[in-house]
mmCIF file of C-alpha atoms and ligand atoms in Angstrom:
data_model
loop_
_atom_site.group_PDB
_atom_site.id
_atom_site.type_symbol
_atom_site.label_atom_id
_atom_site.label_comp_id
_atom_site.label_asym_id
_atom_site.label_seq_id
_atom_site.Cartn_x
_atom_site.Cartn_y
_atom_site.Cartn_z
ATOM 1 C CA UNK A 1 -16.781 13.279 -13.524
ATOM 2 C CA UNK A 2 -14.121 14.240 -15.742
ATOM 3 C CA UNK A 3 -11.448 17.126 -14.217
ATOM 4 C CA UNK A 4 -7.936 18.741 -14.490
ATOM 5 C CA UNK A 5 -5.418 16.454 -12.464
ATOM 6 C CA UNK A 6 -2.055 17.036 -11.860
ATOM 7 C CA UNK A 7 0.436 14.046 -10.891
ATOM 8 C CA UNK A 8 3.787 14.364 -9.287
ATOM 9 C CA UNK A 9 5.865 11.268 -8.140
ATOM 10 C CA UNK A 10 8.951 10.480 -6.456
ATOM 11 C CA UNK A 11 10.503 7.332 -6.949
ATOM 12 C CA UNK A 12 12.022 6.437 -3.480
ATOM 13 C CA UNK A 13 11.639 7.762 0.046
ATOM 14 C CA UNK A 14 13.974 9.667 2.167
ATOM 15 C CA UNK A 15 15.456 10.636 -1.763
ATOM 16 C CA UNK A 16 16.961 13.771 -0.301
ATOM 17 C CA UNK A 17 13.769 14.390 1.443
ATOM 18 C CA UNK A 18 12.428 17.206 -1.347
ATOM 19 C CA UNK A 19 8.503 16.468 -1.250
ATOM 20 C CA UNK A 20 6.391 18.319 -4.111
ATOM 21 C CA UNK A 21 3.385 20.254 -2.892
ATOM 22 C CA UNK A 22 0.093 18.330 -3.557
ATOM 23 C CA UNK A 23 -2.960 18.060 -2.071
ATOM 24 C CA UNK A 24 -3.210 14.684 -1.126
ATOM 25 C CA UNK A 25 -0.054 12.267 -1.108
ATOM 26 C CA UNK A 26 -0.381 8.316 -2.304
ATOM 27 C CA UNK A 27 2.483 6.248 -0.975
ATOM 28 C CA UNK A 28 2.979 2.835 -2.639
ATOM 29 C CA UNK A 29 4.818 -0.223 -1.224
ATOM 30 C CA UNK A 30 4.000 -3.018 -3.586
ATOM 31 C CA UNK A 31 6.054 -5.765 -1.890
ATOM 32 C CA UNK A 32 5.045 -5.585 0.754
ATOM 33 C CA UNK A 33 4.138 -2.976 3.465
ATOM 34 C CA UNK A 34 1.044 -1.306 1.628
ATOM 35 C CA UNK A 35 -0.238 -4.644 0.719
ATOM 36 C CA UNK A 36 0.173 -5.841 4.442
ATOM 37 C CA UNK A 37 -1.718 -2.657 5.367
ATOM 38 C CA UNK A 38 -4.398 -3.116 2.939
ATOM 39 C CA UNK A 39 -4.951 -6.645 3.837
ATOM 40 C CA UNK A 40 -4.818 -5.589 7.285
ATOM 41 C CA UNK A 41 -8.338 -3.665 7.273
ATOM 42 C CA UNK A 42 -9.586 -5.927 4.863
ATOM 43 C CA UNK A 43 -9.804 -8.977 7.385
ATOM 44 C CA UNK A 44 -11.060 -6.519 9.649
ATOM 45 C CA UNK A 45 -8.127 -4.504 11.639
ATOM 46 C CA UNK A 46 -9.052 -1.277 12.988
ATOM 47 C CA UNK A 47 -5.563 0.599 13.506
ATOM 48 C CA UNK A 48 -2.383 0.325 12.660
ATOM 49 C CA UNK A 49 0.624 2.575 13.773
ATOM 50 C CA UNK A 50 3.541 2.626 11.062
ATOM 51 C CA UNK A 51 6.825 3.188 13.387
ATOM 52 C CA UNK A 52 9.811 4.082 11.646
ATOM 53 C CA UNK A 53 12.280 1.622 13.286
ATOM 54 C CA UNK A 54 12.331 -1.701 15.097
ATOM 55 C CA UNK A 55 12.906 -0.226 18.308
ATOM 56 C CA UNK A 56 10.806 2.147 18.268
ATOM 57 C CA UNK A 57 7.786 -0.386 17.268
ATOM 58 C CA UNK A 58 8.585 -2.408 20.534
ATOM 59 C CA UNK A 59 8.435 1.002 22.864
ATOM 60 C CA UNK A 60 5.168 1.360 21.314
ATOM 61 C CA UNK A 61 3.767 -1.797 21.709
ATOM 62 C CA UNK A 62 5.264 -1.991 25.584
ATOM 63 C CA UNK A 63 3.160 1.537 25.672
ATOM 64 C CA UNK A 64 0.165 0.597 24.459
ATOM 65 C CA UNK A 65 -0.164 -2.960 26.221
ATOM 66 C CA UNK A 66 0.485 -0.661 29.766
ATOM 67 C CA UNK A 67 -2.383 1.212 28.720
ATOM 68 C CA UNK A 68 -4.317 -2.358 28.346
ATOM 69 C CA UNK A 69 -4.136 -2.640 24.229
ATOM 70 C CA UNK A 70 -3.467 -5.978 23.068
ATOM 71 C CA UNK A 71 -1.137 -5.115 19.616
ATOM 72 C CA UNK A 72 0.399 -7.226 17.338
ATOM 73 C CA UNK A 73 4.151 -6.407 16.530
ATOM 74 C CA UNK A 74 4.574 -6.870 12.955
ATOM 75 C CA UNK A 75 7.273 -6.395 10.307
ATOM 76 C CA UNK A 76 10.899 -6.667 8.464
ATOM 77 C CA UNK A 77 14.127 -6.115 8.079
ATOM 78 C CA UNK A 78 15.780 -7.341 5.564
ATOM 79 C CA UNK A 79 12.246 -9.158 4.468
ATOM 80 C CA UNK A 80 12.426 -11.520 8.137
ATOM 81 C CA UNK A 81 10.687 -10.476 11.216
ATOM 82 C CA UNK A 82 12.962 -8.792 13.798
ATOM 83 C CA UNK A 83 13.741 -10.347 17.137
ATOM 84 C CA UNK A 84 10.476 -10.187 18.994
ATOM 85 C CA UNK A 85 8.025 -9.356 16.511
ATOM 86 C CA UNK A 86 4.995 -11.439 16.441
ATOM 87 C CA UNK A 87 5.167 -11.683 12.784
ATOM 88 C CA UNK A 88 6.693 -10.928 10.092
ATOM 89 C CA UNK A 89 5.671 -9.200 6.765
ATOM 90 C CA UNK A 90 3.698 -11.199 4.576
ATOM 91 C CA UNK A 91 0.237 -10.485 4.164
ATOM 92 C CA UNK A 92 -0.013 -14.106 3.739
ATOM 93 C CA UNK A 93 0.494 -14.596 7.545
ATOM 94 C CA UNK A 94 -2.434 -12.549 8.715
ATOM 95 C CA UNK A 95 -5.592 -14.335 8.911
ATOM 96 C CA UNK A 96 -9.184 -13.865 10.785
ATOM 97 C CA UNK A 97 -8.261 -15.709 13.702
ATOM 98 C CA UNK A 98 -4.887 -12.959 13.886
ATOM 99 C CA UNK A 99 -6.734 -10.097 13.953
ATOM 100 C CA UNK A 100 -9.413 -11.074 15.779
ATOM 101 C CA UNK A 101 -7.047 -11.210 18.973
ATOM 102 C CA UNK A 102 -5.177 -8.261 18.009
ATOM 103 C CA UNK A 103 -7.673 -5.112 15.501
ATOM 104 C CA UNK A 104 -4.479 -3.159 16.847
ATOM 105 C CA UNK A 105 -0.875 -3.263 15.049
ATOM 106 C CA UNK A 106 2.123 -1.766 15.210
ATOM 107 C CA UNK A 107 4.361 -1.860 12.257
ATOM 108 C CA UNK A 108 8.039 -1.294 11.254
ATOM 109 C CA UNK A 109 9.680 -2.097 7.696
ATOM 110 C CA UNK A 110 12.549 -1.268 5.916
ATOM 111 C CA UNK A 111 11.286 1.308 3.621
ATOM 112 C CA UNK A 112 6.854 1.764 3.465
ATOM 113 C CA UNK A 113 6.778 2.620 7.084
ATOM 114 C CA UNK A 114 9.333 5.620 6.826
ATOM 115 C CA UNK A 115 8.030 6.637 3.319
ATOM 116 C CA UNK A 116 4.090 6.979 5.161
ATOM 117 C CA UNK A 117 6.223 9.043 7.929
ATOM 118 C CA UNK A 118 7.675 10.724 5.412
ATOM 119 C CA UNK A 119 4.188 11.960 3.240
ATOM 120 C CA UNK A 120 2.603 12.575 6.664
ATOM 121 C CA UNK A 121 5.624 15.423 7.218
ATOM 122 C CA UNK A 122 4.327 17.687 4.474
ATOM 123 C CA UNK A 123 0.595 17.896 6.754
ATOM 124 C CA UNK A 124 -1.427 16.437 3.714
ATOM 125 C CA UNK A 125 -3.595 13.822 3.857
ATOM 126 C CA UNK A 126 -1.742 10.469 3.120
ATOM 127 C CA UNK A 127 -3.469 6.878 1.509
ATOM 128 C CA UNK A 128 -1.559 4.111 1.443
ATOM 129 C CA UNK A 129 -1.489 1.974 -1.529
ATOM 130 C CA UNK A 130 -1.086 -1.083 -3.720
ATOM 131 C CA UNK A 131 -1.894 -2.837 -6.681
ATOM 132 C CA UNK A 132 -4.955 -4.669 -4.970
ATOM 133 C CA UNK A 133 -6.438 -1.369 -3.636
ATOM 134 C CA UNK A 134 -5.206 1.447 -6.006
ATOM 135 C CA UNK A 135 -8.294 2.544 -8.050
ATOM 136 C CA UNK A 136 -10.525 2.551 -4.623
ATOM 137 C CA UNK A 137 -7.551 4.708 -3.504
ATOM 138 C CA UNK A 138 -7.341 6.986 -6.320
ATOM 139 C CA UNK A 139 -11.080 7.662 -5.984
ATOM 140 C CA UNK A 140 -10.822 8.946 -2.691
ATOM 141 C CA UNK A 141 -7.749 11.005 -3.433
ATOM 142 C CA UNK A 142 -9.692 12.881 -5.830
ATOM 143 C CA UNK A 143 -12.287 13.664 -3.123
ATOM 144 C CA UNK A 144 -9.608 15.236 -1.179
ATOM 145 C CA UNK A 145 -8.234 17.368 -4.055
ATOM 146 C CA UNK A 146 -6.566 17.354 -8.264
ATOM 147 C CA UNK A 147 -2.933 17.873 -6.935
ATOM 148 C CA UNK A 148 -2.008 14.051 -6.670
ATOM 149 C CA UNK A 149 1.306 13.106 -5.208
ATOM 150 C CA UNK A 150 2.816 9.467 -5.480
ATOM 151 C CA UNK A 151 5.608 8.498 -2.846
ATOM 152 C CA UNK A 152 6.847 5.095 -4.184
ATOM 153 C CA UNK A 153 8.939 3.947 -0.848
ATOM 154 C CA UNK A 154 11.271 2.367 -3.456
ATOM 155 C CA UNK A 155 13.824 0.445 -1.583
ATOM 156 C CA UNK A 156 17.121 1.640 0.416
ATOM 157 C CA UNK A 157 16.368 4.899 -1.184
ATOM 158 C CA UNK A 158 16.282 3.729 -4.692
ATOM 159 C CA UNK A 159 13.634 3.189 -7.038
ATOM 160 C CA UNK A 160 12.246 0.312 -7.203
ATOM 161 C CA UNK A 161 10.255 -1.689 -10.240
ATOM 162 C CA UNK A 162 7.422 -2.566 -8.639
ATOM 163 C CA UNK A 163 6.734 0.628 -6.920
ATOM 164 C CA UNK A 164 7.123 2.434 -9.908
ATOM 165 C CA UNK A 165 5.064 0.263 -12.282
ATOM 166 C CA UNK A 166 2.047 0.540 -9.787
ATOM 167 C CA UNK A 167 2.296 4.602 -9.197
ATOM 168 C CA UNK A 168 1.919 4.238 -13.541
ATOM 169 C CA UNK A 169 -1.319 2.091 -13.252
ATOM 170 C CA UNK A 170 -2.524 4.862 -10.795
ATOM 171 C CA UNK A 171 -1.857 7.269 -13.251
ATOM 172 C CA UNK A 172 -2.922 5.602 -16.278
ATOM 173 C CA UNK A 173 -6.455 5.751 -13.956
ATOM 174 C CA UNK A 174 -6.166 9.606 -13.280
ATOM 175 C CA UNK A 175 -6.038 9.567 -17.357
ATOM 176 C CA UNK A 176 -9.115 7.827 -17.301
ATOM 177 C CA UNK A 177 -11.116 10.635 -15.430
ATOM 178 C CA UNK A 178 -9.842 13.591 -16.802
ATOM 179 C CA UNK A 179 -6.995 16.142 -18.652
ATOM 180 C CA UNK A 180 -3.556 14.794 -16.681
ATOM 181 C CA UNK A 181 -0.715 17.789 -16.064
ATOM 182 C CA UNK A 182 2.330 15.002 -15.192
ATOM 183 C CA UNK A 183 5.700 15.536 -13.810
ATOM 184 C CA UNK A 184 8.090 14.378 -15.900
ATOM 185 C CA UNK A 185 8.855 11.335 -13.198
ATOM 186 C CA UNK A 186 4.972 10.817 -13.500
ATOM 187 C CA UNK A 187 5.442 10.688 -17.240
ATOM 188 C CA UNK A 188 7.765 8.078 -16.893
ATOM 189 C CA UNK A 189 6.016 5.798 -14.301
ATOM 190 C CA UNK A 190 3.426 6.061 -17.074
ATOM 191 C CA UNK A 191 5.062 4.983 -19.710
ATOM 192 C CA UNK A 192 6.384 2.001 -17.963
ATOM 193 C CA UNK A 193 2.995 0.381 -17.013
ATOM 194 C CA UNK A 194 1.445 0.913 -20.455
ATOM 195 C CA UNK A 195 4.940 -0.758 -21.908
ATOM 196 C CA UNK A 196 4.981 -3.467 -19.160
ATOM 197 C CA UNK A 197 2.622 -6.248 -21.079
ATOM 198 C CA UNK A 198 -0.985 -7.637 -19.633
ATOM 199 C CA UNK A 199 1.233 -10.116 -16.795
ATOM 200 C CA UNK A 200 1.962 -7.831 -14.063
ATOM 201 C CA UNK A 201 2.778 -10.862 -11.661
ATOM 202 C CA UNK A 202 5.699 -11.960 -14.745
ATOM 203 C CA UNK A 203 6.563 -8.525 -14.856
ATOM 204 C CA UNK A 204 6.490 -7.468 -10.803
ATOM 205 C CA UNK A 205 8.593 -10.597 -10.722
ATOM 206 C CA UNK A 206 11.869 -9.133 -12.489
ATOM 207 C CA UNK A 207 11.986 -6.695 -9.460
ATOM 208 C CA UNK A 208 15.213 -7.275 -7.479
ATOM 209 C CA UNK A 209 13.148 -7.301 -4.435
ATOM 210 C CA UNK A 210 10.878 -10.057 -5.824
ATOM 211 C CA UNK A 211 13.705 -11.951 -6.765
ATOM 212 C CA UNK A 212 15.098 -11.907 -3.286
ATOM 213 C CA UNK A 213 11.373 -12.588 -1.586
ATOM 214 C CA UNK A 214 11.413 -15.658 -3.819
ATOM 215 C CA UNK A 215 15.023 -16.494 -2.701
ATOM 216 C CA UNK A 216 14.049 -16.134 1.187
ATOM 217 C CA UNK A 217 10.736 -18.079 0.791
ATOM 218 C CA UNK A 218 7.923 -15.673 -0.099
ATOM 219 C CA UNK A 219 7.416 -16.172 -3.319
ATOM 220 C CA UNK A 220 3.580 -16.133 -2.989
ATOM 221 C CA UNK A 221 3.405 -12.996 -1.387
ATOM 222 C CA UNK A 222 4.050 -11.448 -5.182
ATOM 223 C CA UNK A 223 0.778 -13.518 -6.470
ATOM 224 C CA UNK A 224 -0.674 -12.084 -3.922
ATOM 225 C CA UNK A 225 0.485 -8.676 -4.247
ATOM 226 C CA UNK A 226 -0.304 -9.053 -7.730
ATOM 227 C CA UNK A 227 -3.941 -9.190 -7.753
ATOM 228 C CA UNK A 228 -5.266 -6.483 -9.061
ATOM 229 C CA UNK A 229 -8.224 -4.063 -7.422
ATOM 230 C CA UNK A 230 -9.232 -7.389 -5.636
ATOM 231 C CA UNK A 231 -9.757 -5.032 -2.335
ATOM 232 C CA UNK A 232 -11.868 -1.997 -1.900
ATOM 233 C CA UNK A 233 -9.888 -1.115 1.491
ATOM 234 C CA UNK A 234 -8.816 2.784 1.339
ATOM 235 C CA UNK A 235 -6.204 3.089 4.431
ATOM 236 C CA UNK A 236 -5.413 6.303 5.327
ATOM 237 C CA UNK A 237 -3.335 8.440 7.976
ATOM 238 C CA UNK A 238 -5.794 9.845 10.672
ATOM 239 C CA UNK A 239 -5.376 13.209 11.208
ATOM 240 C CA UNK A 240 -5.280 15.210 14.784
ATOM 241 C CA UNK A 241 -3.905 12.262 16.748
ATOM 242 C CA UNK A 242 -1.627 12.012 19.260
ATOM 243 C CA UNK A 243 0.217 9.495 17.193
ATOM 244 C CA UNK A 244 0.664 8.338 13.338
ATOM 245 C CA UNK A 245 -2.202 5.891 13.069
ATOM 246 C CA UNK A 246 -3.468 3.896 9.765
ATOM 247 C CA UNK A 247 -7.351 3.282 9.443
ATOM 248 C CA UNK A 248 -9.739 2.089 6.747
ATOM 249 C CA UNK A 249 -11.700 5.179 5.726
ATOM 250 C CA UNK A 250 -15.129 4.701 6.285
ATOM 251 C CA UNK A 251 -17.106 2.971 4.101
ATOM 252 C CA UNK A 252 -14.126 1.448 1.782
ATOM 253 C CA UNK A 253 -13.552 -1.802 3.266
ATOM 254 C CA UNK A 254 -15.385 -4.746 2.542
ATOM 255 C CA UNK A 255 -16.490 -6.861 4.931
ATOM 256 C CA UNK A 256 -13.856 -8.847 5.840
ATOM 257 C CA UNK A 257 -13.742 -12.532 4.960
ATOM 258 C CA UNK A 258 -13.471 -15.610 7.274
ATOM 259 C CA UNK A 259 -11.193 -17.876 7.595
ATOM 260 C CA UNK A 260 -10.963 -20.281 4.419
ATOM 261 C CA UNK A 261 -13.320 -17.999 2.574
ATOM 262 C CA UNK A 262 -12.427 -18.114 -1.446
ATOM 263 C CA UNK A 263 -9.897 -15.376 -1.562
ATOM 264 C CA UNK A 264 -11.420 -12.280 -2.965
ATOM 265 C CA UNK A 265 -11.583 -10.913 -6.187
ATOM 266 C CA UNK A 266 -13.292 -7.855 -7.154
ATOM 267 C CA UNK A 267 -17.173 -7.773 -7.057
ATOM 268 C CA UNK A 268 -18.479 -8.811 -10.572
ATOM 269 C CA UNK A 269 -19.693 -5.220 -11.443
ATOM 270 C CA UNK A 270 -16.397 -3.574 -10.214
ATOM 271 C CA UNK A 271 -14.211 -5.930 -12.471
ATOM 272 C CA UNK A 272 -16.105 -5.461 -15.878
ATOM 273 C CA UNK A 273 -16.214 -1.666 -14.929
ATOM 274 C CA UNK A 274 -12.755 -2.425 -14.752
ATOM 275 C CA UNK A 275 -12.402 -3.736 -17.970
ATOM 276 C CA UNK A 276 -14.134 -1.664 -20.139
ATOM 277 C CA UNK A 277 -12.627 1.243 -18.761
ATOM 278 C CA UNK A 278 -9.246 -0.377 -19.886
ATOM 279 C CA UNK A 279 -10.854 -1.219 -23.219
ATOM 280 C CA UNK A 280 -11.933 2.286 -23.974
ATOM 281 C CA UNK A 281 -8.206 3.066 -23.541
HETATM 282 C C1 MLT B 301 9.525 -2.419 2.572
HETATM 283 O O1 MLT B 301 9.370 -1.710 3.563
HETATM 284 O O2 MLT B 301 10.136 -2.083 1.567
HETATM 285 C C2 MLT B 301 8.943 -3.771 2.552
HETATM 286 O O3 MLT B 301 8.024 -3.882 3.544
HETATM 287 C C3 MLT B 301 10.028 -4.802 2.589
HETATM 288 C C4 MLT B 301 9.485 -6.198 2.744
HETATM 289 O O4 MLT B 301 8.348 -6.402 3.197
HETATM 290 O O5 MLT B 301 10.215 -7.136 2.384
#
């Protein structure tokens, strides 16, 4: 159903903290905390708390094992997993057999966890996403409203490539549905991805923060991270808890596959939908 959009973005969290108003915010961490999330629900997680620091995570966890929980303690800094963490944060390293023990996870990274924390402040509804969930995402932002706001959690406050060229895919899709008003930084994200060639793993790969995932061993956590709409999992912040909680809105994941299934791609229909909507263009 075609409408009038509107698309703000801001290219890094915590950028001096000014957040647009919008009716619904989407907060993108390419590499890798909104793909870890993503693939999180996918295999079949239930919850997932994004804590804004290390420490904090491990209170959490200590918190909700007392109250008989079983988490798991995942996340970076610096790209490795902190002292005590169960695991670090490559979606590579969750698996069936993972979150069949845990369904519960507490997370901490350097930059998506604070830049959810930091959407979630302005009392909107928040999605979290990537480049292998972003068109189920937009969909269901634009059941909660036309004001679209992109948080790209950039990285130690900057902008980052990645970030930036998947907020301009997301965009490029609002154009798809409807008349676009875009911020000028929206304009730009834009004009990026429709610049940035048909290889977004070459391209996601000139990021600085690919470069150094590739240095510190993770280079296949960019394929991954690089295959497009290959999930149908919308996660989003719950609202009225007592705590900042990540689930799968209902009805958007997929079941999730089991161990040593063929990793997904999108359903047949979903990826010629796909690309004749990208023809038309
Ligand atoms: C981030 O928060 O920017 C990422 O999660 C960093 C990473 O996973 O390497």
């Amino acid at each position: 159903m075609a409408g009038n959009f509107e698309a703000d973005l801001v290219f890094a969290g915590g950028e001096g903290g000014y957040l647009p108003s919008a009716d619904v915010w989407i907060v993108i961490d390419v590499l890798r905390a909104t793909t870890v999330m993503t693939r999180w629900f996918e295999l079949g997680g239930t919850e997932l708390y994004p804590v804004k620091s290390p420490d904090l995570a491990r209170e959490l966890v200590k918190e909700l094992r007392g109250r008989g929980s079983s988490p798991l303690l995942m996340g970076e800094v610096n790209g490795i997993p902190p002292e005590g963490f169960d695991m670090g944060n490559s979606p590579l390293d969750l698996n069936y057999d993972v979150i069949r023990e845990h369904y519960c996870g507490v997370m901490s990274t350097t930059n998506g966890t604070g830049a959810l924390l930091e959407a979630e402040s302005t009392g909107c509804p928040v999605i979290a996403a990537c480049f292998r969930n972003y068109s189920a995402c937009l969909d269901h932002a634009l059941t909660v409203g036309t004001r679209v706001g992109i948080l790209c959690s950039g990285r130690k406050h900057r902008p980052s490539w990645e970030d930036t060229l998947c907020a301009g895919a997301v965009i490029e899709d609002m154009t798809r549905r409807g008349e676009v008003m875009m911020s000028d930084s929206a304009r730009m994200a834009l004009t990026l991805w429709q610049n940035s060639g048909n290889d977004t793993e070459s391209c996601v790969r000139l990021s600085n923060h690919a470069q150094y995932l590739t240095q510190i061993g993770y280079s296949d956590d960019i394929s991954f991270a690089c295959e497009i709409d290959s999930s149908t999992v919308v996660p989003m912040l719950a609202e009225n808890e007592e705590r900042t909680i990540l689930r799968a809105v209902s009805g958007s994941a997929r079941p999730y596959q089991r161990e040593g299934a063929t990793v997904k791609k999108a359903d047949p229909f979903e990826e010629l939908l796909a690309y004749t909507r990208k023809k038309a263009n």
